[in-house]
């Protein structure tokens, strides 16, 4: 009974410390939210706390486990598995990451996204109890809205990439234009691949007539990563 009472007291103290930490911290920005702090309860004499955080600048989900009182634990004692959800559907899940040296915490943010929408973070943590690992699920974060960035960049080949929304003519497009593929995946298409050929009047009149209009043939071009070399899928024109 004394051991149980001591364990309960430790949990209460740790929870109070966590509450004071949250209360004393500045308010979270509009683009970052952290779920409730969870507790593992005593694991091999050690008490751990865990959280899941979502951010949309850039988009990532991050799960963290940490010792309640700041002490370190030996290598391979604690691990995290971050998960990113989009409107309830699993978008990104990472393999477990464990501490490789004495540490007081472990976290592991995700990368990538599944297009614009609402995202939240909801991961798993593990703690070694001397024989095996005990697993715990974190409290989910509140959702955040994410819009794919339109900023342009330059890849290693010197090609520009980004949104073509503000381009008034094809010449103003980046080399790689942000686009959704036929399967809904976000990637890039080459500006040269989507440029319309300059046809004279006779060539236009030679096109197929569809519902009273001359229409060029539908075509499919590669959907690429920002490196301009990795093929992610296809983009349909037409």
PDB file of C-alpha atoms in Angstrom:
ATOM      1  CA  UNK A   1       0.000   0.000   0.000  1.00  0.00           C
ATOM      2  CA  UNK A   2       2.873   2.375   0.800  1.00  0.00           C
ATOM      3  CA  UNK A   3       4.386   1.782  -2.657  1.00  0.00           C
ATOM      4  CA  UNK A   4       1.030   2.425  -4.351  1.00  0.00           C
ATOM      5  CA  UNK A   5       0.529   5.588  -2.313  1.00  0.00           C
ATOM      6  CA  UNK A   6       4.011   6.810  -3.219  1.00  0.00           C
ATOM      7  CA  UNK A   7       3.382   6.120  -6.894  1.00  0.00           C
ATOM      8  CA  UNK A   8       0.109   8.047  -6.803  1.00  0.00           C
ATOM      9  CA  UNK A   9       1.827  10.935  -5.062  1.00  0.00           C
ATOM     10  CA  UNK A  10       4.547  10.990  -7.716  1.00  0.00           C
ATOM     11  CA  UNK A  11       1.934  11.111 -10.479  1.00  0.00           C
ATOM     12  CA  UNK A  12       0.093  13.930  -8.752  1.00  0.00           C
ATOM     13  CA  UNK A  13       3.291  15.943  -8.317  1.00  0.00           C
ATOM     14  CA  UNK A  14       4.322  15.395 -11.939  1.00  0.00           C
ATOM     15  CA  UNK A  15       0.887  16.379 -13.209  1.00  0.00           C
ATOM     16  CA  UNK A  16       0.999  19.531 -11.097  1.00  0.00           C
ATOM     17  CA  UNK A  17       4.425  20.395 -12.455  1.00  0.00           C
ATOM     18  CA  UNK A  18       3.185  19.882 -16.024  1.00  0.00           C
ATOM     19  CA  UNK A  19       0.178  22.112 -15.357  1.00  0.00           C
ATOM     20  CA  UNK A  20       2.415  24.840 -13.957  1.00  0.00           C
ATOM     21  CA  UNK A  21       4.703  24.563 -16.971  1.00  0.00           C
ATOM     22  CA  UNK A  22       1.787  24.935 -19.380  1.00  0.00           C
ATOM     23  CA  UNK A  23       0.286  27.804 -17.376  1.00  0.00           C
ATOM     24  CA  UNK A  24       3.595  29.640 -17.263  1.00  0.00           C
ATOM     25  CA  UNK A  25       4.322  29.213 -20.975  1.00  0.00           C
ATOM     26  CA  UNK A  26       3.295  31.789 -23.580  1.00  0.00           C
ATOM     27  CA  UNK A  27       0.094  31.080 -25.486  1.00  0.00           C
ATOM     28  CA  UNK A  28       0.587  28.811 -28.491  1.00  0.00           C
ATOM     29  CA  UNK A  29       0.666  30.523 -31.856  1.00  0.00           C
ATOM     30  CA  UNK A  30      -2.172  30.045 -34.318  1.00  0.00           C
ATOM     31  CA  UNK A  31      -0.129  27.529 -36.277  1.00  0.00           C
ATOM     32  CA  UNK A  32       1.047  25.196 -33.479  1.00  0.00           C
ATOM     33  CA  UNK A  33      -1.054  23.157 -31.051  1.00  0.00           C
ATOM     34  CA  UNK A  34      -0.143  20.539 -28.467  1.00  0.00           C
ATOM     35  CA  UNK A  35      -2.529  17.954 -27.046  1.00  0.00           C
ATOM     36  CA  UNK A  36      -3.005  17.278 -23.352  1.00  0.00           C
ATOM     37  CA  UNK A  37      -0.048  15.992 -21.358  1.00  0.00           C
ATOM     38  CA  UNK A  38      -0.367  12.259 -20.691  1.00  0.00           C
ATOM     39  CA  UNK A  39       1.363  10.130 -18.074  1.00  0.00           C
ATOM     40  CA  UNK A  40       2.702   6.588 -18.348  1.00  0.00           C
ATOM     41  CA  UNK A  41       2.417   5.966 -14.641  1.00  0.00           C
ATOM     42  CA  UNK A  42       5.488   4.441 -12.946  1.00  0.00           C
ATOM     43  CA  UNK A  43       7.538   2.264 -15.327  1.00  0.00           C
ATOM     44  CA  UNK A  44      10.397   0.455 -13.606  1.00  0.00           C
ATOM     45  CA  UNK A  45      10.459   3.213 -10.992  1.00  0.00           C
ATOM     46  CA  UNK A  46      10.469   6.019 -13.562  1.00  0.00           C
ATOM     47  CA  UNK A  47       7.565   8.314 -14.413  1.00  0.00           C
ATOM     48  CA  UNK A  48       7.252   9.618 -17.977  1.00  0.00           C
ATOM     49  CA  UNK A  49       5.023  12.224 -19.597  1.00  0.00           C
ATOM     50  CA  UNK A  50       4.098  12.438 -23.285  1.00  0.00           C
ATOM     51  CA  UNK A  51       2.557  14.875 -25.767  1.00  0.00           C
ATOM     52  CA  UNK A  52       1.685  15.182 -29.449  1.00  0.00           C
ATOM     53  CA  UNK A  53       2.096  18.483 -31.303  1.00  0.00           C
ATOM     54  CA  UNK A  54       0.862  19.674 -34.709  1.00  0.00           C
ATOM     55  CA  UNK A  55       2.309  22.611 -36.666  1.00  0.00           C
ATOM     56  CA  UNK A  56       1.439  23.942 -40.110  1.00  0.00           C
ATOM     57  CA  UNK A  57       4.470  26.165 -40.754  1.00  0.00           C
ATOM     58  CA  UNK A  58       5.882  23.863 -42.014  1.00  0.00           C
ATOM     59  CA  UNK A  59       3.461  20.980 -41.585  1.00  0.00           C
ATOM     60  CA  UNK A  60       4.602  18.296 -39.152  1.00  0.00           C
ATOM     61  CA  UNK A  61       3.336  16.074 -36.356  1.00  0.00           C
ATOM     62  CA  UNK A  62       5.678  15.515 -33.433  1.00  0.00           C
ATOM     63  CA  UNK A  63       5.319  13.071 -30.543  1.00  0.00           C
ATOM     64  CA  UNK A  64       7.492  13.456 -27.444  1.00  0.00           C
ATOM     65  CA  UNK A  65       8.176  11.384 -24.331  1.00  0.00           C
ATOM     66  CA  UNK A  66      10.147  12.814 -21.431  1.00  0.00           C
ATOM     67  CA  UNK A  67      11.006  12.048 -17.829  1.00  0.00           C
ATOM     68  CA  UNK A  68       8.666  13.783 -15.411  1.00  0.00           C
ATOM     69  CA  UNK A  69      11.415  15.252 -13.239  1.00  0.00           C
ATOM     70  CA  UNK A  70      14.145  15.896 -15.810  1.00  0.00           C
ATOM     71  CA  UNK A  71      16.427  12.961 -15.038  1.00  0.00           C
ATOM     72  CA  UNK A  72      18.077  10.906 -17.775  1.00  0.00           C
ATOM     73  CA  UNK A  73      17.516   7.239 -18.555  1.00  0.00           C
ATOM     74  CA  UNK A  74      19.922   4.772 -20.249  1.00  0.00           C
ATOM     75  CA  UNK A  75      19.998   4.249 -24.025  1.00  0.00           C
ATOM     76  CA  UNK A  76      17.047   2.464 -25.655  1.00  0.00           C
ATOM     77  CA  UNK A  77      14.796   3.123 -22.664  1.00  0.00           C
ATOM     78  CA  UNK A  78      12.274   5.431 -24.362  1.00  0.00           C
ATOM     79  CA  UNK A  79      10.865   5.698 -27.878  1.00  0.00           C
ATOM     80  CA  UNK A  80       8.288   7.575 -29.944  1.00  0.00           C
ATOM     81  CA  UNK A  81       6.244   6.868 -33.053  1.00  0.00           C
ATOM     82  CA  UNK A  82       4.790  10.041 -34.572  1.00  0.00           C
ATOM     83  CA  UNK A  83       1.644   9.947 -36.714  1.00  0.00           C
ATOM     84  CA  UNK A  84       0.105  12.663 -38.896  1.00  0.00           C
ATOM     85  CA  UNK A  85      -3.615  12.462 -39.674  1.00  0.00           C
ATOM     86  CA  UNK A  86      -5.560  14.395 -42.329  1.00  0.00           C
ATOM     87  CA  UNK A  87      -9.292  14.655 -41.548  1.00  0.00           C
ATOM     88  CA  UNK A  88      -9.111  11.327 -39.706  1.00  0.00           C
ATOM     89  CA  UNK A  89      -7.127   9.502 -42.409  1.00  0.00           C
ATOM     90  CA  UNK A  90      -3.559   8.423 -41.686  1.00  0.00           C
ATOM     91  CA  UNK A  91      -1.195  10.558 -43.783  1.00  0.00           C
ATOM     92  CA  UNK A  92       2.290   9.874 -42.369  1.00  0.00           C
ATOM     93  CA  UNK A  93       3.492   7.352 -39.794  1.00  0.00           C
ATOM     94  CA  UNK A  94       7.084   6.980 -38.670  1.00  0.00           C
ATOM     95  CA  UNK A  95       8.885   3.924 -37.306  1.00  0.00           C
ATOM     96  CA  UNK A  96       9.782   3.968 -33.635  1.00  0.00           C
ATOM     97  CA  UNK A  97      12.751   6.144 -32.694  1.00  0.00           C
ATOM     98  CA  UNK A  98      14.622   5.354 -29.444  1.00  0.00           C
ATOM     99  CA  UNK A  99      17.262   7.250 -27.498  1.00  0.00           C
ATOM    100  CA  UNK A 100      20.745   6.020 -28.453  1.00  0.00           C
ATOM    101  CA  UNK A 101      22.460   7.547 -25.404  1.00  0.00           C
ATOM    102  CA  UNK A 102      21.374   8.635 -21.915  1.00  0.00           C
ATOM    103  CA  UNK A 103      18.563  11.145 -22.390  1.00  0.00           C
ATOM    104  CA  UNK A 104      15.647  12.797 -20.657  1.00  0.00           C
ATOM    105  CA  UNK A 105      13.422  12.980 -23.757  1.00  0.00           C
ATOM    106  CA  UNK A 106      12.865  11.753 -27.311  1.00  0.00           C
ATOM    107  CA  UNK A 107      10.796  13.271 -30.115  1.00  0.00           C
ATOM    108  CA  UNK A 108      10.573  12.694 -33.871  1.00  0.00           C
ATOM    109  CA  UNK A 109       8.713  15.118 -36.197  1.00  0.00           C
ATOM    110  CA  UNK A 110       7.184  13.891 -39.453  1.00  0.00           C
ATOM    111  CA  UNK A 111       7.808  15.318 -42.924  1.00  0.00           C
ATOM    112  CA  UNK A 112       5.510  15.519 -45.940  1.00  0.00           C
ATOM    113  CA  UNK A 113       1.790  16.137 -46.332  1.00  0.00           C
ATOM    114  CA  UNK A 114      -1.325  14.880 -48.123  1.00  0.00           C
ATOM    115  CA  UNK A 115      -2.441  18.182 -49.640  1.00  0.00           C
ATOM    116  CA  UNK A 116      -4.485  21.038 -48.194  1.00  0.00           C
ATOM    117  CA  UNK A 117      -6.851  20.202 -45.348  1.00  0.00           C
ATOM    118  CA  UNK A 118      -7.116  19.785 -41.594  1.00  0.00           C
ATOM    119  CA  UNK A 119      -4.385  17.846 -39.787  1.00  0.00           C
ATOM    120  CA  UNK A 120      -3.745  16.613 -36.275  1.00  0.00           C
ATOM    121  CA  UNK A 121      -1.060  14.709 -34.377  1.00  0.00           C
ATOM    122  CA  UNK A 122      -1.701  11.497 -32.425  1.00  0.00           C
ATOM    123  CA  UNK A 123       1.249   9.209 -31.723  1.00  0.00           C
ATOM    124  CA  UNK A 124       2.581   6.389 -29.565  1.00  0.00           C
ATOM    125  CA  UNK A 125       5.371   6.201 -26.986  1.00  0.00           C
ATOM    126  CA  UNK A 126       7.216   3.291 -25.394  1.00  0.00           C
ATOM    127  CA  UNK A 127       9.106   2.921 -22.118  1.00  0.00           C
ATOM    128  CA  UNK A 128      11.326   0.009 -21.042  1.00  0.00           C
ATOM    129  CA  UNK A 129      10.243  -1.633 -17.794  1.00  0.00           C
ATOM    130  CA  UNK A 130      13.358  -3.751 -17.299  1.00  0.00           C
ATOM    131  CA  UNK A 131      11.993  -6.706 -19.270  1.00  0.00           C
ATOM    132  CA  UNK A 132       9.975  -5.391 -22.190  1.00  0.00           C
ATOM    133  CA  UNK A 133       8.496  -2.176 -23.558  1.00  0.00           C
ATOM    134  CA  UNK A 134       5.191  -0.752 -22.411  1.00  0.00           C
ATOM    135  CA  UNK A 135       3.329   1.225 -25.061  1.00  0.00           C
ATOM    136  CA  UNK A 136       1.060   4.226 -24.517  1.00  0.00           C
ATOM    137  CA  UNK A 137      -1.006   6.333 -26.913  1.00  0.00           C
ATOM    138  CA  UNK A 138      -0.807  10.116 -26.645  1.00  0.00           C
ATOM    139  CA  UNK A 139      -3.732  12.482 -26.423  1.00  0.00           C
ATOM    140  CA  UNK A 140      -4.513  13.819 -29.928  1.00  0.00           C
ATOM    141  CA  UNK A 141      -3.847  17.442 -30.737  1.00  0.00           C
ATOM    142  CA  UNK A 142      -6.588  19.732 -31.977  1.00  0.00           C
ATOM    143  CA  UNK A 143      -6.669  20.001 -35.787  1.00  0.00           C
ATOM    144  CA  UNK A 144      -4.940  22.733 -37.774  1.00  0.00           C
ATOM    145  CA  UNK A 145      -5.675  23.819 -41.335  1.00  0.00           C
ATOM    146  CA  UNK A 146      -2.812  23.471 -43.803  1.00  0.00           C
ATOM    147  CA  UNK A 147      -2.459  25.065 -47.229  1.00  0.00           C
ATOM    148  CA  UNK A 148       0.364  23.906 -49.465  1.00  0.00           C
ATOM    149  CA  UNK A 149       3.063  26.587 -49.622  1.00  0.00           C
ATOM    150  CA  UNK A 150       3.268  28.625 -52.801  1.00  0.00           C
ATOM    151  CA  UNK A 151       6.781  29.933 -52.194  1.00  0.00           C
ATOM    152  CA  UNK A 152       9.352  29.219 -54.877  1.00  0.00           C
ATOM    153  CA  UNK A 153      12.701  27.554 -54.442  1.00  0.00           C
ATOM    154  CA  UNK A 154      15.608  26.281 -56.529  1.00  0.00           C
ATOM    155  CA  UNK A 155      16.759  22.665 -56.729  1.00  0.00           C
ATOM    156  CA  UNK A 156      20.300  21.338 -57.101  1.00  0.00           C
ATOM    157  CA  UNK A 157      20.017  21.485 -60.895  1.00  0.00           C
ATOM    158  CA  UNK A 158      19.300  25.207 -60.736  1.00  0.00           C
ATOM    159  CA  UNK A 159      15.644  24.749 -61.694  1.00  0.00           C
ATOM    160  CA  UNK A 160      13.049  26.961 -60.016  1.00  0.00           C
ATOM    161  CA  UNK A 161       9.968  25.336 -58.494  1.00  0.00           C
ATOM    162  CA  UNK A 162       6.781  26.607 -56.887  1.00  0.00           C
ATOM    163  CA  UNK A 163       3.273  27.860 -57.580  1.00  0.00           C
ATOM    164  CA  UNK A 164       2.328  29.235 -60.985  1.00  0.00           C
ATOM    165  CA  UNK A 165      -0.792  30.962 -59.670  1.00  0.00           C
ATOM    166  CA  UNK A 166       0.547  34.500 -60.049  1.00  0.00           C
ATOM    167  CA  UNK A 167       2.101  33.997 -63.493  1.00  0.00           C
ATOM    168  CA  UNK A 168       0.367  36.151 -66.113  1.00  0.00           C
ATOM    169  CA  UNK A 169       2.139  34.477 -69.047  1.00  0.00           C
ATOM    170  CA  UNK A 170       3.891  31.131 -69.451  1.00  0.00           C
ATOM    171  CA  UNK A 171       7.279  32.856 -69.413  1.00  0.00           C
ATOM    172  CA  UNK A 172       6.695  33.817 -65.765  1.00  0.00           C
ATOM    173  CA  UNK A 173       6.140  30.214 -64.643  1.00  0.00           C
ATOM    174  CA  UNK A 174       8.822  28.460 -62.582  1.00  0.00           C
ATOM    175  CA  UNK A 175      10.589  25.587 -64.334  1.00  0.00           C
ATOM    176  CA  UNK A 176       8.620  23.157 -62.149  1.00  0.00           C
ATOM    177  CA  UNK A 177       5.022  24.149 -61.438  1.00  0.00           C
ATOM    178  CA  UNK A 178       3.208  22.999 -58.281  1.00  0.00           C
ATOM    179  CA  UNK A 179       0.351  20.654 -59.270  1.00  0.00           C
ATOM    180  CA  UNK A 180      -1.856  17.777 -58.117  1.00  0.00           C
ATOM    181  CA  UNK A 181      -1.425  14.522 -60.007  1.00  0.00           C
ATOM    182  CA  UNK A 182      -4.234  12.325 -61.284  1.00  0.00           C
ATOM    183  CA  UNK A 183      -4.122  10.360 -58.006  1.00  0.00           C
ATOM    184  CA  UNK A 184      -4.359  13.496 -55.852  1.00  0.00           C
ATOM    185  CA  UNK A 185      -0.671  13.547 -54.944  1.00  0.00           C
ATOM    186  CA  UNK A 186       1.039  16.925 -54.748  1.00  0.00           C
ATOM    187  CA  UNK A 187       4.118  17.400 -56.921  1.00  0.00           C
ATOM    188  CA  UNK A 188       5.436  19.422 -59.835  1.00  0.00           C
ATOM    189  CA  UNK A 189       5.068  19.432 -63.613  1.00  0.00           C
ATOM    190  CA  UNK A 190       7.553  20.940 -66.023  1.00  0.00           C
ATOM    191  CA  UNK A 191       6.425  24.276 -67.417  1.00  0.00           C
ATOM    192  CA  UNK A 192       7.637  23.086 -70.813  1.00  0.00           C
ATOM    193  CA  UNK A 193       5.359  20.034 -70.585  1.00  0.00           C
ATOM    194  CA  UNK A 194       2.202  22.054 -69.992  1.00  0.00           C
ATOM    195  CA  UNK A 195       2.933  24.869 -72.441  1.00  0.00           C
ATOM    196  CA  UNK A 196       0.446  25.051 -75.300  1.00  0.00           C
ATOM    197  CA  UNK A 197       1.978  24.781 -78.775  1.00  0.00           C
ATOM    198  CA  UNK A 198       1.591  27.824 -81.007  1.00  0.00           C
ATOM    199  CA  UNK A 199      -0.715  26.705 -83.820  1.00  0.00           C
ATOM    200  CA  UNK A 200      -1.729  28.703 -86.847  1.00  0.00           C
ATOM    201  CA  UNK A 201      -5.333  28.904 -88.024  1.00  0.00           C
ATOM    202  CA  UNK A 202      -5.063  26.025 -90.468  1.00  0.00           C
ATOM    203  CA  UNK A 203      -3.582  23.756 -87.812  1.00  0.00           C
ATOM    204  CA  UNK A 204      -6.391  24.626 -85.418  1.00  0.00           C
ATOM    205  CA  UNK A 205      -8.995  23.895 -88.074  1.00  0.00           C
ATOM    206  CA  UNK A 206      -7.357  20.488 -88.549  1.00  0.00           C
ATOM    207  CA  UNK A 207      -7.939  19.543 -84.899  1.00  0.00           C
ATOM    208  CA  UNK A 208     -10.692  17.164 -83.816  1.00  0.00           C
ATOM    209  CA  UNK A 209     -14.057  18.848 -83.468  1.00  0.00           C
ATOM    210  CA  UNK A 210     -15.844  18.103 -80.195  1.00  0.00           C
ATOM    211  CA  UNK A 211     -19.313  19.502 -79.509  1.00  0.00           C
ATOM    212  CA  UNK A 212     -18.838  22.254 -82.056  1.00  0.00           C
ATOM    213  CA  UNK A 213     -15.336  23.265 -80.909  1.00  0.00           C
ATOM    214  CA  UNK A 214     -11.812  22.494 -82.067  1.00  0.00           C
ATOM    215  CA  UNK A 215      -9.992  20.787 -79.173  1.00  0.00           C
ATOM    216  CA  UNK A 216      -6.415  19.601 -78.846  1.00  0.00           C
ATOM    217  CA  UNK A 217      -5.825  16.026 -77.747  1.00  0.00           C
ATOM    218  CA  UNK A 218      -5.712  15.126 -74.067  1.00  0.00           C
ATOM    219  CA  UNK A 219      -2.206  14.264 -72.928  1.00  0.00           C
ATOM    220  CA  UNK A 220      -0.467  13.036 -69.788  1.00  0.00           C
ATOM    221  CA  UNK A 221       2.826  14.414 -68.459  1.00  0.00           C
ATOM    222  CA  UNK A 222       5.005  13.275 -65.541  1.00  0.00           C
ATOM    223  CA  UNK A 223       4.364  14.516 -62.002  1.00  0.00           C
ATOM    224  CA  UNK A 224       7.764  15.114 -60.425  1.00  0.00           C
ATOM    225  CA  UNK A 225       9.367  15.836 -57.086  1.00  0.00           C
ATOM    226  CA  UNK A 226      11.035  19.217 -56.601  1.00  0.00           C
ATOM    227  CA  UNK A 227      14.358  17.700 -57.709  1.00  0.00           C
ATOM    228  CA  UNK A 228      12.946  17.506 -61.236  1.00  0.00           C
ATOM    229  CA  UNK A 229      14.133  13.900 -61.594  1.00  0.00           C
ATOM    230  CA  UNK A 230      12.020  11.723 -59.297  1.00  0.00           C
ATOM    231  CA  UNK A 231       8.713  10.692 -60.883  1.00  0.00           C
ATOM    232  CA  UNK A 232       5.784  10.692 -58.443  1.00  0.00           C
ATOM    233  CA  UNK A 233       2.933  10.020 -60.839  1.00  0.00           C
ATOM    234  CA  UNK A 234       1.115  11.626 -63.750  1.00  0.00           C
ATOM    235  CA  UNK A 235      -0.649  14.905 -64.515  1.00  0.00           C
ATOM    236  CA  UNK A 236      -3.471  14.981 -67.058  1.00  0.00           C
ATOM    237  CA  UNK A 237      -3.965  17.880 -69.448  1.00  0.00           C
ATOM    238  CA  UNK A 238      -7.463  17.829 -70.861  1.00  0.00           C
TER     239      UNK A 238
END
